[in-house]
C-alpha atoms as a printed R data frame, in Angstrom:
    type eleno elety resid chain resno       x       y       z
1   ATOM     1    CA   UNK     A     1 -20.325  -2.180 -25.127
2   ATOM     2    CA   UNK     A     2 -20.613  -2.225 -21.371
3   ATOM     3    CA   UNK     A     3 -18.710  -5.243 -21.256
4   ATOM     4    CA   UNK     A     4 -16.006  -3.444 -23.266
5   ATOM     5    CA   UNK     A     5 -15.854  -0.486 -20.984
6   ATOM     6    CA   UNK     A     6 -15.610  -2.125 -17.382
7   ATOM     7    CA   UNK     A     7 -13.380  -4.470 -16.118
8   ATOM     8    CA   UNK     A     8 -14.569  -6.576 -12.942
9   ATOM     9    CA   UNK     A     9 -14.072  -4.747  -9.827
10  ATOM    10    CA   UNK     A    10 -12.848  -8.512  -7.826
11  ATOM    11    CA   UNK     A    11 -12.481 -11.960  -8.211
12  ATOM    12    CA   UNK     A    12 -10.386 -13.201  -5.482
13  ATOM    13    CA   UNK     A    13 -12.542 -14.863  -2.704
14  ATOM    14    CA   UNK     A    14 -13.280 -12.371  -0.126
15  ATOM    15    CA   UNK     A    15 -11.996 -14.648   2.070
16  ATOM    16    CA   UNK     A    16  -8.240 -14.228   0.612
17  ATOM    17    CA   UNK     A    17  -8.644 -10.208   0.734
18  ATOM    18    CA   UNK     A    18  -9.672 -10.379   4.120
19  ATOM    19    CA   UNK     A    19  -6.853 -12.113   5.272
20  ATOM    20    CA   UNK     A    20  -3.933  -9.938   2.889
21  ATOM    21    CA   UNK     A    21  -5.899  -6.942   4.957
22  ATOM    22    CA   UNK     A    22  -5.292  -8.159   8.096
23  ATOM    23    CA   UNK     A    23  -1.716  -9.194   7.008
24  ATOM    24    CA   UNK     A    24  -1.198  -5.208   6.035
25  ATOM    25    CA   UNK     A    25  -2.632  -4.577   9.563
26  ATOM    26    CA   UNK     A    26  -0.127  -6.317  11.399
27  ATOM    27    CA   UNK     A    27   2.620  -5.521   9.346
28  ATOM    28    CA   UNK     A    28   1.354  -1.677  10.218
29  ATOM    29    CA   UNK     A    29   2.050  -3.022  13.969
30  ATOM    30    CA   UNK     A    30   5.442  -4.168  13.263
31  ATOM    31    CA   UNK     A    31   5.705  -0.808  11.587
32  ATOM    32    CA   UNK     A    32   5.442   1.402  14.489
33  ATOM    33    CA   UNK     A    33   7.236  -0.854  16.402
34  ATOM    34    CA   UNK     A    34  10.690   0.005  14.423
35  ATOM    35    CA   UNK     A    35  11.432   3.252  17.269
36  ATOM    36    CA   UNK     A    36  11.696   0.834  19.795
37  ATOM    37    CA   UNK     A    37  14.713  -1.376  17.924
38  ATOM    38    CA   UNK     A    38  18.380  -0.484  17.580
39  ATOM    39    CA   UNK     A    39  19.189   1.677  14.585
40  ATOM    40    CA   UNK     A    40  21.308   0.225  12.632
41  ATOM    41    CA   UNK     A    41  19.450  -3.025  11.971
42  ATOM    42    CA   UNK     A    42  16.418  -0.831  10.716
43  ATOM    43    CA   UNK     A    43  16.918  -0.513   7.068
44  ATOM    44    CA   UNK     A    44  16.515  -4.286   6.744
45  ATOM    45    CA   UNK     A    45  13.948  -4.848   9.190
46  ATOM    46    CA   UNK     A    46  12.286  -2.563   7.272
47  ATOM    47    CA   UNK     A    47  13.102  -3.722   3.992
48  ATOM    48    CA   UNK     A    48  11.414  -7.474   5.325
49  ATOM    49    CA   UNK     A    49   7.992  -5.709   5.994
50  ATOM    50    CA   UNK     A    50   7.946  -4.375   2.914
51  ATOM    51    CA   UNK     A    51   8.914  -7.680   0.976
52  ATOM    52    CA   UNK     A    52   6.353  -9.316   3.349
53  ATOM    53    CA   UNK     A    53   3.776  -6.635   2.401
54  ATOM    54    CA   UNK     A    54   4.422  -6.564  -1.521
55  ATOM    55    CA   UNK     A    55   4.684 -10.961  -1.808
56  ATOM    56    CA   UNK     A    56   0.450 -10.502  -0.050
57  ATOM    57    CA   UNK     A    57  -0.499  -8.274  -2.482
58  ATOM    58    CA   UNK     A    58   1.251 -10.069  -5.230
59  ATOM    59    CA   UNK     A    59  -0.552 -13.088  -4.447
60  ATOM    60    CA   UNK     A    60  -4.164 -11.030  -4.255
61  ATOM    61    CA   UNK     A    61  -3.367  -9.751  -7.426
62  ATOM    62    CA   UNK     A    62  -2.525 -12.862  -9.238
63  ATOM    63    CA   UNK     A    63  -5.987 -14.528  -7.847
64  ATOM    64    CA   UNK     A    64  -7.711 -11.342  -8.610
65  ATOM    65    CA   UNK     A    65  -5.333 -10.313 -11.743
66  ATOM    66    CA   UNK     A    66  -8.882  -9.481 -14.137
67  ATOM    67    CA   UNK     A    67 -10.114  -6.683 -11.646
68  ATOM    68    CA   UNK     A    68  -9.918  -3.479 -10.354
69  ATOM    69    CA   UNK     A    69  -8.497  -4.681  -6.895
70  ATOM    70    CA   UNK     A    70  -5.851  -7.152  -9.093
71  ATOM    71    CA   UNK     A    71  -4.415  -3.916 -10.936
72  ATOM    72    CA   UNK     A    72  -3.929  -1.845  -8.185
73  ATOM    73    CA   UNK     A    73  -2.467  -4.539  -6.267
74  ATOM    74    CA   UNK     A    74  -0.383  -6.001  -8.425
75  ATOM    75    CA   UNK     A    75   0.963  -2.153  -9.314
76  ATOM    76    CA   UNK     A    76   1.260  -1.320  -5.612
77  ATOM    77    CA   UNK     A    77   3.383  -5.212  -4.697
78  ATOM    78    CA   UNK     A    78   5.638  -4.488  -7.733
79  ATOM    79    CA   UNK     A    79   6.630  -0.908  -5.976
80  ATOM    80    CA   UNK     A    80   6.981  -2.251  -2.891
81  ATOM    81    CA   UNK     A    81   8.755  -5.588  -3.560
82  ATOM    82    CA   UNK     A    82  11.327  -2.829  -5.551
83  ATOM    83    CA   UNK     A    83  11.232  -0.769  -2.429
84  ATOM    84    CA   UNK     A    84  11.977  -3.583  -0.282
85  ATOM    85    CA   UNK     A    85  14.893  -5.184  -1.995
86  ATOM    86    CA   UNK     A    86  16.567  -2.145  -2.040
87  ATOM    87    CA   UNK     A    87  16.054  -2.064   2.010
88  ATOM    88    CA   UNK     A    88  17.429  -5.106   2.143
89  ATOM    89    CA   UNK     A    89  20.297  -5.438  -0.438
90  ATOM    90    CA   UNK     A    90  21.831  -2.535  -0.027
91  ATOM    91    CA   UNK     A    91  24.635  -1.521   2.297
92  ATOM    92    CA   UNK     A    92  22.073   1.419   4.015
93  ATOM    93    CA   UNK     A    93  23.398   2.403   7.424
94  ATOM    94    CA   UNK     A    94  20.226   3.949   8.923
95  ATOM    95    CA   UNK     A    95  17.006   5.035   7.167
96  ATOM    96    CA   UNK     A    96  17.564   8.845   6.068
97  ATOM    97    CA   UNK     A    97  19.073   7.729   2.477
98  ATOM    98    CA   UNK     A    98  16.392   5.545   1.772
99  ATOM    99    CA   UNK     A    99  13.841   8.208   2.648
100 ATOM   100    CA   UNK     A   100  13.911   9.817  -1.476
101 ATOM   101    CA   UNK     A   101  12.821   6.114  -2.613
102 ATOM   102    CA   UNK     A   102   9.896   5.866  -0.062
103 ATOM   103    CA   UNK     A   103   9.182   9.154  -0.935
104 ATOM   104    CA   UNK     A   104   8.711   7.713  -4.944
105 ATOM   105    CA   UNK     A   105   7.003   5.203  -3.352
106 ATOM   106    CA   UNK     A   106   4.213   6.988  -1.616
107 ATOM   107    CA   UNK     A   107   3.612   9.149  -4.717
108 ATOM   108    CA   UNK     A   108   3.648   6.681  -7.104
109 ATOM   109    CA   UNK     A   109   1.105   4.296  -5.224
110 ATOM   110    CA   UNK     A   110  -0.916   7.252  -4.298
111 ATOM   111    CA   UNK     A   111  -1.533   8.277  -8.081
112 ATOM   112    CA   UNK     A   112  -2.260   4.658  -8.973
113 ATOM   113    CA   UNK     A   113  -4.650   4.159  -5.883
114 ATOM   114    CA   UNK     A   114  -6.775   7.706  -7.197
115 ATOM   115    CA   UNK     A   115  -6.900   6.864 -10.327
116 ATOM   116    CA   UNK     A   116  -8.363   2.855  -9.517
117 ATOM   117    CA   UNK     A   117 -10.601   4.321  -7.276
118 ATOM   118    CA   UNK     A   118 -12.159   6.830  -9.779
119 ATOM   119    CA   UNK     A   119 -12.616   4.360 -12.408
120 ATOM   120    CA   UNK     A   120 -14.334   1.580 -10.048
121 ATOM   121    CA   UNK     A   121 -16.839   4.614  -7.992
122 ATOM   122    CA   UNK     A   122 -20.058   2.701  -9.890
123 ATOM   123    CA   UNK     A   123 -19.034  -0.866  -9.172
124 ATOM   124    CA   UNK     A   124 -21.124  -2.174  -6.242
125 ATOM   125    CA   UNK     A   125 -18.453  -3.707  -4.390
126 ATOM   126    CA   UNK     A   126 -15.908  -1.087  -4.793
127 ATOM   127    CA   UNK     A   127 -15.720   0.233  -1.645
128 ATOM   128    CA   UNK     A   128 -14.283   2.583  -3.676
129 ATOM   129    CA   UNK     A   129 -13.966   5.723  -0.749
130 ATOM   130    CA   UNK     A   130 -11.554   3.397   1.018
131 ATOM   131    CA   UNK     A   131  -9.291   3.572  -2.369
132 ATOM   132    CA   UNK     A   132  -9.586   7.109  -2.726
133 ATOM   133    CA   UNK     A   133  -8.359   7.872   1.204
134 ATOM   134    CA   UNK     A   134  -5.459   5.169   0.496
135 ATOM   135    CA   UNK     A   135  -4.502   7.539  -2.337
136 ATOM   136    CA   UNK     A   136  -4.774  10.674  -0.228
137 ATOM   137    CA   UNK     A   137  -2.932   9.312   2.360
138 ATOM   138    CA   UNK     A   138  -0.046   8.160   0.897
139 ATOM   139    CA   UNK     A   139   0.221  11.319  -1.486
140 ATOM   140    CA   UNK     A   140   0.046  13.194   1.583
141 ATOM   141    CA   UNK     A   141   2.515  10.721   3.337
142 ATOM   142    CA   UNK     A   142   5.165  11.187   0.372
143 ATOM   143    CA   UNK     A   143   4.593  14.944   0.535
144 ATOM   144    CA   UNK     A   144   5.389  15.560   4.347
145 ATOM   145    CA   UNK     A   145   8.848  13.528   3.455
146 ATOM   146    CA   UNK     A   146   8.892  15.573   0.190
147 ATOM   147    CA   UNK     A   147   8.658  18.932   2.561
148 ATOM   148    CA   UNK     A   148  10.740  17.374   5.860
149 ATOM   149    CA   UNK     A   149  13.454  16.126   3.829
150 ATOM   150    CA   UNK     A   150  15.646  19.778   3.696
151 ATOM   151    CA   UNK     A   151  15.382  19.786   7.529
152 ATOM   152    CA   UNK     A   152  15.913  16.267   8.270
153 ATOM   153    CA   UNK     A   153  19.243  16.624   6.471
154 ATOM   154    CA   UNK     A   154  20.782  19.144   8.120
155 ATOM   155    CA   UNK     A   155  19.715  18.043  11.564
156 ATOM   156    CA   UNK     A   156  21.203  14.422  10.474
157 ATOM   157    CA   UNK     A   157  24.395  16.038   8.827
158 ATOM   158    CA   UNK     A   158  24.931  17.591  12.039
159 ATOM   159    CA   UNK     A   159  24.108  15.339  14.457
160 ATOM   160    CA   UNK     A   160  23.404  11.821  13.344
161 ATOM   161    CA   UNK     A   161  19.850  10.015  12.477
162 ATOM   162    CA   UNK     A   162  17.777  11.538  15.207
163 ATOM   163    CA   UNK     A   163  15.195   9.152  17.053
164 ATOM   164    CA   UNK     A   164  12.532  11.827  15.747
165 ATOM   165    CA   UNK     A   165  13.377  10.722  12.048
166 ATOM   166    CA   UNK     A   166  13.244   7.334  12.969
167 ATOM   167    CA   UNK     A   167   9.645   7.683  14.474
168 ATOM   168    CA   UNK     A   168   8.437  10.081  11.302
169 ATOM   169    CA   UNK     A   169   9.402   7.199   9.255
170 ATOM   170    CA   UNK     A   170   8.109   4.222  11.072
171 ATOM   171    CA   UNK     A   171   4.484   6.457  11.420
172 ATOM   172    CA   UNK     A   172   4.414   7.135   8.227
173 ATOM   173    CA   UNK     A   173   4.824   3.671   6.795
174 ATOM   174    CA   UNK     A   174   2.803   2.162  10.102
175 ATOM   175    CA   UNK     A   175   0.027   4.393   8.650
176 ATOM   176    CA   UNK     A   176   0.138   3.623   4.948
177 ATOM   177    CA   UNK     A   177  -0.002  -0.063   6.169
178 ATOM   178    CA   UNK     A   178  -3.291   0.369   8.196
179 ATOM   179    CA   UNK     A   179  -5.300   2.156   5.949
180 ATOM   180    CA   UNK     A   180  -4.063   0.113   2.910
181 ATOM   181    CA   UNK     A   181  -4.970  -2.937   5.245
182 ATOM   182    CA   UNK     A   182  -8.111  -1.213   6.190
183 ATOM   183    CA   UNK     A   183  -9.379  -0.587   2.656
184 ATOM   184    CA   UNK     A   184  -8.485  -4.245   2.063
185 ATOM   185    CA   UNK     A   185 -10.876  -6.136   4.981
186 ATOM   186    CA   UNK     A   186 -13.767  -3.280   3.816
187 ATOM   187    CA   UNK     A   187 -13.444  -4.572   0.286
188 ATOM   188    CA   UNK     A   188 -13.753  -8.295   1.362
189 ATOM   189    CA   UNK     A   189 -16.409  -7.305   4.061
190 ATOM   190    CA   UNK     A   190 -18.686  -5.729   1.447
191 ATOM   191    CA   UNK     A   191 -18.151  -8.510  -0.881
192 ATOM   192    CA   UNK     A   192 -19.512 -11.084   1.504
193 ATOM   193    CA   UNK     A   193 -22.291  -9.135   2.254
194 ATOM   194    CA   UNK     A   194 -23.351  -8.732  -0.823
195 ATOM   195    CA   UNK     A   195 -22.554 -12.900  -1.488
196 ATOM   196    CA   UNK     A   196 -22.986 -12.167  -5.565
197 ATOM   197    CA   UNK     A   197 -20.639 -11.938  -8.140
198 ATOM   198    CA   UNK     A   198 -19.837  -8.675  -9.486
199 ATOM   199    CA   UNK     A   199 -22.418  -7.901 -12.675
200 ATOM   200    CA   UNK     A   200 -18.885  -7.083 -14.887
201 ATOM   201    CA   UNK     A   201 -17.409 -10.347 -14.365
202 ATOM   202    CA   UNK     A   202 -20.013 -11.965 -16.539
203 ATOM   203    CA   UNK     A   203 -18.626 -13.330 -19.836
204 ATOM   204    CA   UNK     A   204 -15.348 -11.160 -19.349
């Protein structure tokens, strides 16, 4: 029955977590970098990072596609390879009408991310407090667009896409990056300390 009830919290090598977190990290770096490039080329720079940072967590989740960390993964590289092809495909001239999608985005990666790290609080090698403040922050991420976005328009209807948007944007993905990549080395950290498999995986 317990068998029945739990899915394995991991089975990718720590090894390969570690190194999709430290990916996230420096694509968080890249992230709030964007201010500091010319406008117009932002949507697709943007819309690379994201492709970059979904095709990681694809890969995780395909090594790891029988555990806790492979759903949430796999859920969260779907969104964002979405996310990012629209960046990229579309004819976007600056980042303000792109801003409802990330806005999806956040929330819909947020509610996944709670929900994973509810169900996986008892599994040893959870690290599941790093799950639960990716959730928050990304819910709390899409919100602040979600409240900014009335403002934002007028100010750009009236005077273009203000370099104040363009940092608010860039923080707020810089940040989901970091603490997504953050949650990510934790995870692999804690499963190398504890150099076991998970007791779930057994026979699953």
């Amino acid at each position: 029955m317990l068998k029945a009830m739990h899915r394995p919290f991991h089975v990718a090598p720590w090894q390969l977590t570690l190194g999709c977190g430290l990916f996230k990290l420096l694509l968080a770096a890249g992230a709030f970098a964007l201010p500091l490039l010319h406008v117009d080329a932002l949507p697709k720079l943007v819309g690379w990072l994201l492709l970059a940072g979904g095709l990681s967590e694809l890969l995780l989740s395909w090594t790891g596609r029988h555990s806790w960390v492979g759903r949430i993964t796999f859920g969260s590289g779907a969104l964002t390879l979405v996310l990012g092809a629209l960046f990229v495909g579309g004819p976007w001239h600056g980042l303000y009408p792109l801003a409802p999608f990330v806005m999806i985005w956040f929330l819909l990666r947020a509610l996944l991310s709670i929900d994973v790290a509810f169900q996986s609080r008892l599994t040893p090698m959870a690290n599941w407090i790093w799950l639960l403040l990716r959730g928050f922050v990304d819910l709390a991420l899409g919100l602040l667009l979600l409240a900014g976005a009335p403002f934002a328009m007028l100010v750009i209807a009236v005077f273009g896409e203000a370099p104040e948007f363009v940092r608010l944007f860039s923080a707020t993905l810089g940040l989901s990056f970091a603490v997504a990549g953050g949650g990510l080395c934790a995870i692999a950290l804690t499963q190398r300390r504890y150099r076991r498999p998970d007791p779930f995986m057994t026979n699953t």
